[in-house]
XYZ file of C-alpha atoms in Angstrom:
336
model
C 108.158 131.397 84.320
C 107.128 130.942 80.695
C 103.546 129.617 80.553
C 102.205 128.822 77.073
C 98.600 129.766 76.279
C 97.769 126.069 76.413
C 98.850 126.079 80.084
C 96.228 128.727 80.861
C 93.613 126.960 78.765
C 94.330 123.666 80.602
C 94.078 125.349 84.022
C 90.818 127.124 83.228
C 89.524 123.896 81.676
C 90.271 121.950 84.874
C 88.487 124.610 86.969
C 85.429 124.546 84.684
C 85.310 120.734 84.820
C 85.487 120.815 88.643
C 82.651 123.369 88.779
C 80.572 121.333 86.316
C 81.045 118.178 88.390
C 79.918 120.085 91.443
C 76.800 121.440 89.691
C 75.795 118.116 88.065
C 76.805 115.750 90.846
C 75.922 117.695 93.948
C 73.982 120.902 93.456
C 71.521 119.823 90.712
C 70.033 117.339 93.148
C 69.709 119.396 96.380
C 70.708 117.419 99.479
C 72.617 117.811 102.700
C 75.924 115.923 102.265
C 76.952 113.399 104.840
C 80.294 113.641 106.667
C 81.527 110.668 104.610
C 80.621 112.339 101.309
C 82.188 115.667 102.352
C 85.334 113.892 103.540
C 85.841 111.960 100.322
C 85.273 114.988 98.086
C 87.536 117.129 100.275
C 90.303 114.557 99.836
C 89.625 114.467 96.086
C 89.969 118.255 95.715
C 93.136 118.401 97.791
C 94.559 115.541 95.741
C 93.856 117.379 92.491
C 95.570 120.467 93.821
C 98.598 118.417 94.844
C 98.751 116.650 91.459
C 98.687 120.050 89.761
C 101.594 121.119 91.997
C 103.573 118.005 91.003
C 102.993 118.845 87.337
C 104.279 122.405 87.940
C 107.296 120.944 89.753
C 108.258 118.646 86.822
C 107.395 121.074 83.976
C 108.808 124.358 85.351
C 111.174 123.160 88.091
C 111.373 122.793 91.876
C 111.479 126.538 92.559
C 108.121 127.216 90.939
C 106.717 123.967 92.342
C 107.715 125.066 95.818
C 106.189 128.492 95.297
C 102.908 126.900 94.224
C 102.753 124.572 97.232
C 103.605 127.392 99.629
C 100.949 129.575 98.055
C 98.321 126.835 98.028
C 98.881 125.880 101.690
C 98.731 129.544 102.698
C 95.542 130.169 100.731
C 93.964 126.966 102.111
C 94.823 128.072 105.644
C 93.283 131.491 105.107
C 90.190 129.907 103.532
C 89.531 127.977 106.738
C 89.369 131.295 108.557
C 86.963 132.509 105.880
C 84.589 129.636 106.732
C 83.781 131.379 109.988
C 82.154 134.177 107.986
C 80.362 131.688 105.697
C 78.852 130.003 108.790
C 77.486 133.394 109.939
C 76.084 134.287 106.508
C 74.408 130.874 106.014
C 72.855 131.133 109.490
C 71.805 134.751 109.101
C 69.933 134.053 105.859
C 68.531 130.795 107.295
C 69.523 128.908 104.147
C 67.830 125.469 104.165
C 70.496 122.785 104.551
C 69.469 121.101 101.292
C 70.319 124.277 99.387
C 73.470 125.280 101.217
C 75.688 123.515 98.649
C 74.205 125.564 95.820
C 74.598 128.842 97.727
C 78.210 128.079 98.633
C 79.196 126.951 95.121
C 77.629 129.985 93.420
C 79.284 132.312 95.909
C 82.630 130.590 95.406
C 82.363 130.907 91.594
C 81.787 134.643 92.010
C 84.790 134.743 94.345
C 87.024 132.988 91.770
C 86.114 135.529 89.098
C 86.769 138.458 91.450
C 90.103 136.915 92.543
C 91.085 136.685 88.864
C 90.502 140.411 88.495
C 92.405 141.250 91.698
C 95.317 139.029 90.672
C 95.546 140.713 87.255
C 95.562 144.151 88.920
C 98.114 143.032 91.503
C 100.439 141.587 88.858
C 100.227 144.777 86.808
C 101.011 146.893 89.889
C 104.027 144.745 90.757
C 105.379 144.864 87.217
C 105.194 148.661 87.087
C 105.713 149.748 90.686
C 108.178 147.764 92.814
C 107.349 149.961 95.832
C 103.943 148.216 96.032
C 105.752 145.474 97.984
C 106.168 147.976 100.854
C 102.359 148.451 100.935
C 101.647 144.725 100.697
C 104.194 143.966 103.404
C 103.035 146.666 105.819
C 99.385 145.631 105.294
C 100.156 141.985 106.068
C 102.070 142.869 109.238
C 99.108 145.007 110.362
C 96.717 142.132 109.479
C 98.890 139.727 111.432
C 98.689 141.938 114.496
C 94.876 142.099 114.127
C 94.703 138.323 113.832
C 96.809 137.900 116.978
C 94.582 140.272 118.904
C 91.541 138.132 118.098
C 93.316 135.302 119.881
C 91.070 132.428 120.782
C 87.918 134.415 120.180
C 85.934 132.722 117.387
C 82.649 133.616 115.799
C 79.518 131.586 116.305
C 76.313 131.095 114.400
C 74.533 133.252 117.000
C 76.688 136.267 116.136
C 74.766 138.857 114.149
C 75.677 139.215 110.490
C 76.063 142.764 109.265
C 75.193 143.011 105.556
C 77.844 144.722 103.454
C 77.142 147.740 101.297
C 76.630 145.725 98.105
C 73.932 143.515 99.644
C 72.180 146.526 101.155
C 72.266 148.197 97.733
C 70.636 145.153 96.129
C 67.940 145.149 98.829
C 67.267 148.814 98.176
C 66.594 148.472 94.464
C 65.321 144.878 94.203
C 62.241 143.502 96.026
C 62.996 140.363 98.059
C 60.565 137.593 98.902
C 59.979 136.935 102.581
C 60.653 133.174 102.287
C 62.604 130.793 100.092
C 60.831 129.562 96.945
C 62.374 126.109 96.610
C 65.738 126.518 95.011
C 64.770 129.502 92.868
C 66.870 132.677 92.721
C 64.062 134.770 91.175
C 60.330 134.179 91.664
C 57.081 135.789 90.508
C 54.824 136.645 93.461
C 51.410 138.177 92.807
C 52.512 139.118 89.299
C 55.638 140.868 90.579
C 59.104 139.484 89.850
C 61.237 139.380 92.984
C 64.595 137.958 94.029
C 64.715 135.374 96.797
C 66.815 135.279 99.996
C 68.771 132.508 98.275
C 70.149 134.900 95.628
C 70.849 137.419 98.338
C 72.848 134.850 100.294
C 74.871 133.963 97.212
C 75.650 137.645 96.617
C 76.606 138.021 100.298
C 79.119 135.207 100.153
C 80.524 136.298 96.793
C 80.931 139.940 97.777
C 82.347 139.010 101.187
C 85.301 137.471 99.377
C 86.396 140.981 98.417
C 87.437 141.456 102.050
C 89.106 138.031 102.109
C 91.087 138.835 98.968
C 92.530 141.982 100.582
C 94.867 139.927 102.747
C 95.134 136.648 100.759
C 96.244 138.220 97.453
C 99.174 140.220 98.972
C 100.041 137.119 101.030
C 100.484 134.869 98.018
C 102.269 137.559 96.038
C 104.780 137.481 98.863
C 105.514 133.827 97.986
C 105.382 134.010 94.207
C 105.001 136.785 91.671
C 103.822 134.416 88.917
C 100.154 135.166 88.075
C 99.674 131.599 86.819
C 100.633 130.109 90.188
C 98.803 132.796 92.142
C 95.530 132.120 90.253
C 95.920 128.343 90.403
C 96.550 128.318 94.157
C 93.579 130.639 94.750
C 91.238 128.661 92.503
C 92.102 125.244 93.972
C 91.797 126.526 97.549
C 88.411 128.151 96.879
C 86.960 125.192 94.949
C 87.493 122.910 97.939
C 85.712 125.261 100.337
C 82.223 123.818 99.790
C 83.269 120.330 100.846
C 85.377 121.730 103.674
C 82.425 123.694 104.993
C 80.330 120.547 105.477
C 83.302 118.543 106.714
C 84.289 120.806 109.552
C 80.947 122.522 110.133
C 80.575 122.668 113.921
C 84.275 121.900 114.442
C 85.669 125.337 113.551
C 85.509 126.528 117.143
C 87.899 123.749 118.140
C 90.720 125.389 116.189
C 91.192 127.729 119.138
C 94.675 128.856 118.095
C 93.924 129.346 114.409
C 94.162 133.137 114.636
C 97.608 132.901 116.199
C 98.792 130.542 113.467
C 97.488 132.792 110.697
C 99.071 135.776 112.427
C 102.477 134.029 112.426
C 102.141 133.149 108.715
C 100.924 136.556 107.582
C 103.545 138.334 109.723
C 106.319 136.234 108.256
C 105.159 136.893 104.682
C 104.755 140.592 105.458
C 108.325 140.891 106.709
C 109.506 138.882 103.702
C 107.763 141.352 101.355
C 109.320 144.355 103.105
C 112.798 142.790 102.816
C 112.147 142.101 99.144
C 111.059 145.704 98.689
C 114.302 146.879 100.313
C 116.321 144.625 97.952
C 114.654 146.293 94.961
C 114.243 149.747 96.515
C 113.624 152.693 94.175
C 112.179 155.188 96.691
C 114.424 158.157 97.138
C 113.604 158.716 100.824
C 114.701 155.165 101.745
C 118.450 154.538 101.756
C 118.916 157.386 99.285
C 117.031 155.479 96.586
C 119.596 152.638 96.596
C 118.936 148.962 97.244
C 119.560 147.692 100.745
C 120.673 144.109 101.315
C 121.307 144.198 105.066
C 118.903 141.320 105.659
C 118.616 138.144 103.544
C 115.225 137.419 101.998
C 113.898 134.011 103.104
C 113.838 131.554 100.181
C 110.860 129.491 99.191
C 112.131 126.422 101.086
C 112.310 128.450 104.302
C 108.840 129.884 103.623
C 107.346 126.421 103.015
C 108.898 124.993 106.196
C 107.668 127.976 108.234
C 104.102 127.724 106.895
C 103.812 123.934 107.385
C 105.525 124.146 110.777
C 103.229 126.881 112.080
C 100.109 125.070 110.915
C 101.255 121.830 112.476
C 101.949 123.502 115.811
C 98.601 125.393 115.614
C 96.589 122.162 115.126
C 98.490 120.168 117.756
C 98.240 123.028 120.292
C 94.477 123.376 119.592
C 93.974 119.641 120.130
C 95.937 119.750 123.395
C 93.889 122.744 124.577
C 90.576 121.040 123.763
C 91.621 117.899 125.669
C 92.715 119.989 128.649
C 89.428 121.898 128.685
C 87.507 118.609 128.430
C 89.429 117.146 131.373
C 88.854 120.249 133.464
C 85.141 120.307 132.621
C 84.828 116.607 133.577
C 86.706 117.156 136.847
C 84.484 120.129 137.642
C 81.367 118.037 137.105
C 82.692 115.260 139.308
C 83.497 117.708 142.103
C 79.929 118.962 142.001
């Protein structure tokens, strides 16, 4: 895929415009968004991501267009799972609802920058070491098994948040105010400059994305090895997270089969990566260092159908389970 420098400039420009619109239109005037506002903006961000995919399709062809859409849908699905952690962090730091948009956006911007670094490192590793696909594939299969084991267990706002090492390090060297000081990140208290819990919450969300990237980056590299598409899919999926948070806040627990769906997607991509690694094998202790083509590698069309199909089944099964539980609860109350 030959991407001119203008293509990168245009993509980064779009991302900066979207962030600016968020800052000026939503964060600069702190408020708790309504469901209607969150819904409209969620639709707008998804629409922009889809339009970008259509442009990729027409400029670079259906193969790259399909890779982008498969990557975007996968990243969007994984980002929904990430919202569980965001809910815990927001609750643990008791972020006032009026300032939650600012905390989420700042954390997401940090995440985009970190993802860019990880993507660059991942692309360099793939270009120089084809065996890295074995590592990516094995890790995704292991992650899929872990997701499946979680099953219908979901986190709740009452679950205790364990601060990561980076946040603990900041607390150790920087004094933190006891309460929020409006929307300030740094405040001067009794002549002493201190950071506020708001800045700490932003750092918690931004640094937590390092863990999210560990499975999402290998997953999308299993669908496309084009850094341009990988970064675009990651950026568009992350930028829509703020609106998605307020849209489905309180509804996350209803996606009772989400972990199973993500496990099926990650497992499929993991196996796909291992097959790809076998097709380009250079390791002497595997098949004598020769390539092995005993199994066909699923194409992008198959991958896209699998991802969309699994997500559709996951949502429909979750809806059916919620309705069944509601009927059983109602019947139980009647019997009493």
